[in-house]
Amino acid sequence: MTIDVKQFGKVAVVCGGSSTEREVSLNSGKAVLDALLAQGVDAHHFDPKETDISKLREYDRVFNILHGTFGEDGSLQGVLDGFNIPYTGCGVLASAIAMDKFRCRLVWQSLGLPNVPYVVLNDDSDFAAVEAQFGLPLFVKPAAEGSSVGVIMVEEKGQLEKVYPTLKQYHGAILAEKAITGGEYACSILGDDALPSIRIIPTGKFYDYEAKYQRNDTVYQCPSDLTPEQEQQMQQLAIKAFDAVGGKGWGRVDFLKDDAGQLYVLELNTVPGMTNHSLVPKAANAKGINFEQLCVTILAQTLV
């Protein structure tokens, strides 16, 4: 389908911001901006850390690639709704729920979707009992950060209690969860469809911030190693998980697989990365959609 890019008008590519994911967002924003400009879109860089957010009233629509706090948690979406400016991706409610891994999992649990076993930690938690419950290694993470910011693998007895205070600086509840080690996967959503899954094989112990954005030795298998039945199941689960929070436009659902082949929904990203390391572009490419086409397709969803 050919899209007349003139109908987009003046487009703000919103990126950067002040969250812990600022640098990733700037990289994503540059890639998106370059792609839209190459397709003839009247697109402009917009960093809310440097420009008053009210200036967005000067634009016809927004490509939101502002990762983390403010851009991904419903805040920017609420501002844009108030300005009556169309924007890419999920709305206020879906963004807010998805950004909070704990409450997102509560929604998924209510629908019977397979969740990674977890507990919420607090100052009175019996940390030794949590280590015994899940076994070692286990993972501990802040519930409302992205890009694996703050994620720690606990490998030694007594370590959970020691690292817990360091996570209080981040947003949201603090979660401890069972380590599921049969494989890490991502399944992206574009419109009403799921794209081919990707298996992620980090060289380090897990898919951390460094593996996502700084290393060049992380292996991405797309198509992944799933059987046709598992692939179908993952795509169906991804769509259900996305729909459960009221998702729209595009996103990415992350999964874990255990050694027996059971799939678990891990988290939902409503403003996924769009760097040269990112997963949505890799999945789209596997379906014959290049990066420029992908960016225009996402932006075109604001016309509906």
PDB file of N, CA and C in Angstrom, residues 184-188 195-201 219-226 231 234 252 255 278-284 286:
ATOM      1  N   GLU A 184      15.323 -16.872  25.816  1.00  0.00           N
ATOM      2  CA  GLU A 184      14.687 -15.551  25.852  1.00  0.00           C
ATOM      3  C   GLU A 184      14.190 -15.206  24.450  1.00  0.00           C
ATOM      4  N   TYR A 185      12.963 -14.681  24.369  1.00  0.00           N
ATOM      5  CA  TYR A 185      12.331 -14.426  23.081  1.00  0.00           C
ATOM      6  C   TYR A 185      11.599 -13.086  23.100  1.00  0.00           C
ATOM      7  N   ALA A 186      11.350 -12.575  21.914  1.00  0.00           N
ATOM      8  CA  ALA A 186      10.533 -11.373  21.761  1.00  0.00           C
ATOM      9  C   ALA A 186       9.591 -11.582  20.584  1.00  0.00           C
ATOM     10  N   CYS A 187       8.354 -11.116  20.753  1.00  0.00           N
ATOM     11  CA  CYS A 187       7.366 -11.190  19.681  1.00  0.00           C
ATOM     12  C   CYS A 187       6.753  -9.794  19.530  1.00  0.00           C
ATOM     13  N   SER A 188       6.972  -9.183  18.375  1.00  0.00           N
ATOM     14  CA  SER A 188       6.540  -7.808  18.149  1.00  0.00           C
ATOM     15  C   SER A 188       5.141  -7.757  17.552  1.00  0.00           C
ATOM     16  N   LEU A 195       4.487 -10.179  14.513  1.00  0.00           N
ATOM     17  CA  LEU A 195       5.601 -10.432  13.606  1.00  0.00           C
ATOM     18  C   LEU A 195       6.339 -11.701  14.049  1.00  0.00           C
ATOM     19  N   PRO A 196       7.202 -12.246  13.206  1.00  0.00           N
ATOM     20  CA  PRO A 196       7.943 -13.456  13.589  1.00  0.00           C
ATOM     21  C   PRO A 196       8.729 -13.259  14.877  1.00  0.00           C
ATOM     22  N   SER A 197       8.768 -14.310  15.689  1.00  0.00           N
ATOM     23  CA  SER A 197       9.479 -14.216  16.963  1.00  0.00           C
ATOM     24  C   SER A 197      10.983 -14.200  16.750  1.00  0.00           C
ATOM     25  N   ILE A 198      11.672 -13.681  17.746  1.00  0.00           N
ATOM     26  CA  ILE A 198      13.137 -13.633  17.739  1.00  0.00           C
ATOM     27  C   ILE A 198      13.649 -14.321  18.997  1.00  0.00           C
ATOM     28  N   ARG A 199      14.606 -15.223  18.853  1.00  0.00           N
ATOM     29  CA  ARG A 199      15.297 -15.744  20.023  1.00  0.00           C
ATOM     30  C   ARG A 199      16.540 -14.904  20.254  1.00  0.00           C
ATOM     31  N   ILE A 200      16.755 -14.537  21.498  1.00  0.00           N
ATOM     32  CA  ILE A 200      17.880 -13.689  21.885  1.00  0.00           C
ATOM     33  C   ILE A 200      18.872 -14.540  22.658  1.00  0.00           C
ATOM     34  N   ILE A 201      20.109 -14.592  22.181  1.00  0.00           N
ATOM     35  CA  ILE A 201      21.140 -15.396  22.843  1.00  0.00           C
ATOM     36  C   ILE A 201      22.290 -14.468  23.233  1.00  0.00           C
ATOM     37  N   VAL A 219      23.442 -12.720  19.874  1.00  0.00           N
ATOM     38  CA  VAL A 219      22.911 -13.428  18.701  1.00  0.00           C
ATOM     39  C   VAL A 219      21.390 -13.292  18.668  1.00  0.00           C
ATOM     40  N   TYR A 220      20.857 -12.917  17.507  1.00  0.00           N
ATOM     41  CA  TYR A 220      19.415 -12.807  17.320  1.00  0.00           C
ATOM     42  C   TYR A 220      18.993 -13.798  16.238  1.00  0.00           C
ATOM     43  N   GLN A 221      18.167 -14.763  16.592  1.00  0.00           N
ATOM     44  CA  GLN A 221      17.679 -15.753  15.639  1.00  0.00           C
ATOM     45  C   GLN A 221      16.269 -15.385  15.197  1.00  0.00           C
ATOM     46  N   CYS A 222      16.132 -15.054  13.940  1.00  0.00           N
ATOM     47  CA  CYS A 222      14.816 -14.721  13.384  1.00  0.00           C
ATOM     48  C   CYS A 222      14.782 -15.181  11.929  1.00  0.00           C
ATOM     49  N   PRO A 223      13.982 -16.204  11.619  1.00  0.00           N
ATOM     50  CA  PRO A 223      13.053 -16.903  12.490  1.00  0.00           C
ATOM     51  C   PRO A 223      13.777 -17.588  13.663  1.00  0.00           C
ATOM     52  N   SER A 224      13.060 -17.735  14.759  1.00  0.00           N
ATOM     53  CA  SER A 224      13.653 -18.313  15.967  1.00  0.00           C
ATOM     54  C   SER A 224      13.663 -19.841  15.871  1.00  0.00           C
ATOM     55  N   ASP A 225      14.085 -20.474  16.960  1.00  0.00           N
ATOM     56  CA  ASP A 225      14.174 -21.935  16.991  1.00  0.00           C
ATOM     57  C   ASP A 225      12.890 -22.598  17.474  1.00  0.00           C
ATOM     58  N   LEU A 226      11.801 -21.844  17.591  1.00  0.00           N
ATOM     59  CA  LEU A 226      10.546 -22.431  18.050  1.00  0.00           C
ATOM     60  C   LEU A 226       9.964 -23.369  16.992  1.00  0.00           C
ATOM     61  N   GLU A 231       5.595 -21.313  17.857  1.00  0.00           N
ATOM     62  CA  GLU A 231       5.553 -19.991  17.218  1.00  0.00           C
ATOM     63  C   GLU A 231       4.125 -19.469  17.183  1.00  0.00           C
ATOM     64  N   MET A 234       3.126 -18.505  20.708  1.00  0.00           N
ATOM     65  CA  MET A 234       3.732 -17.263  21.156  1.00  0.00           C
ATOM     66  C   MET A 234       3.053 -16.060  20.518  1.00  0.00           C
ATOM     67  N   ARG A 252       5.978  -4.606  21.714  1.00  0.00           N
ATOM     68  CA  ARG A 252       6.780  -5.830  21.749  1.00  0.00           C
ATOM     69  C   ARG A 252       6.530  -6.558  23.060  1.00  0.00           C
ATOM     70  N   PHE A 255       9.241 -12.803  26.165  1.00  0.00           N
ATOM     71  CA  PHE A 255       8.896 -14.120  26.692  1.00  0.00           C
ATOM     72  C   PHE A 255      10.132 -14.829  27.228  1.00  0.00           C
ATOM     73  N   SER A 278      17.909  -3.119  17.754  1.00  0.00           N
ATOM     74  CA  SER A 278      16.555  -3.333  18.276  1.00  0.00           C
ATOM     75  C   SER A 278      15.813  -4.476  17.584  1.00  0.00           C
ATOM     76  N   LEU A 279      14.811  -4.984  18.295  1.00  0.00           N
ATOM     77  CA  LEU A 279      14.152  -6.217  17.886  1.00  0.00           C
ATOM     78  C   LEU A 279      12.998  -6.020  16.913  1.00  0.00           C
ATOM     79  N   VAL A 280      12.205  -4.966  17.090  1.00  0.00           N
ATOM     80  CA  VAL A 280      11.078  -4.760  16.184  1.00  0.00           C
ATOM     81  C   VAL A 280      11.552  -4.617  14.737  1.00  0.00           C
ATOM     82  N   PRO A 281      12.580  -3.802  14.449  1.00  0.00           N
ATOM     83  CA  PRO A 281      13.067  -3.733  13.070  1.00  0.00           C
ATOM     84  C   PRO A 281      13.560  -5.073  12.531  1.00  0.00           C
ATOM     85  N   LYS A 282      14.208  -5.887  13.380  1.00  0.00           N
ATOM     86  CA  LYS A 282      14.673  -7.204  12.941  1.00  0.00           C
ATOM     87  C   LYS A 282      13.491  -8.099  12.572  1.00  0.00           C
ATOM     88  N   ALA A 283      12.443  -8.071  13.389  1.00  0.00           N
ATOM     89  CA  ALA A 283      11.266  -8.903  13.122  1.00  0.00           C
ATOM     90  C   ALA A 283      10.540  -8.422  11.871  1.00  0.00           C
ATOM     91  N   ALA A 284      10.430  -7.107  11.705  1.00  0.00           N
ATOM     92  CA  ALA A 284       9.763  -6.562  10.518  1.00  0.00           C
ATOM     93  C   ALA A 284      10.541  -6.931   9.256  1.00  0.00           C
ATOM     94  N   ALA A 286      12.302  -9.524   8.761  1.00  0.00           N
ATOM     95  CA  ALA A 286      12.067 -10.936   8.459  1.00  0.00           C
ATOM     96  C   ALA A 286      10.766 -11.140   7.701  1.00  0.00           C
TER      97      ALA A 286
END
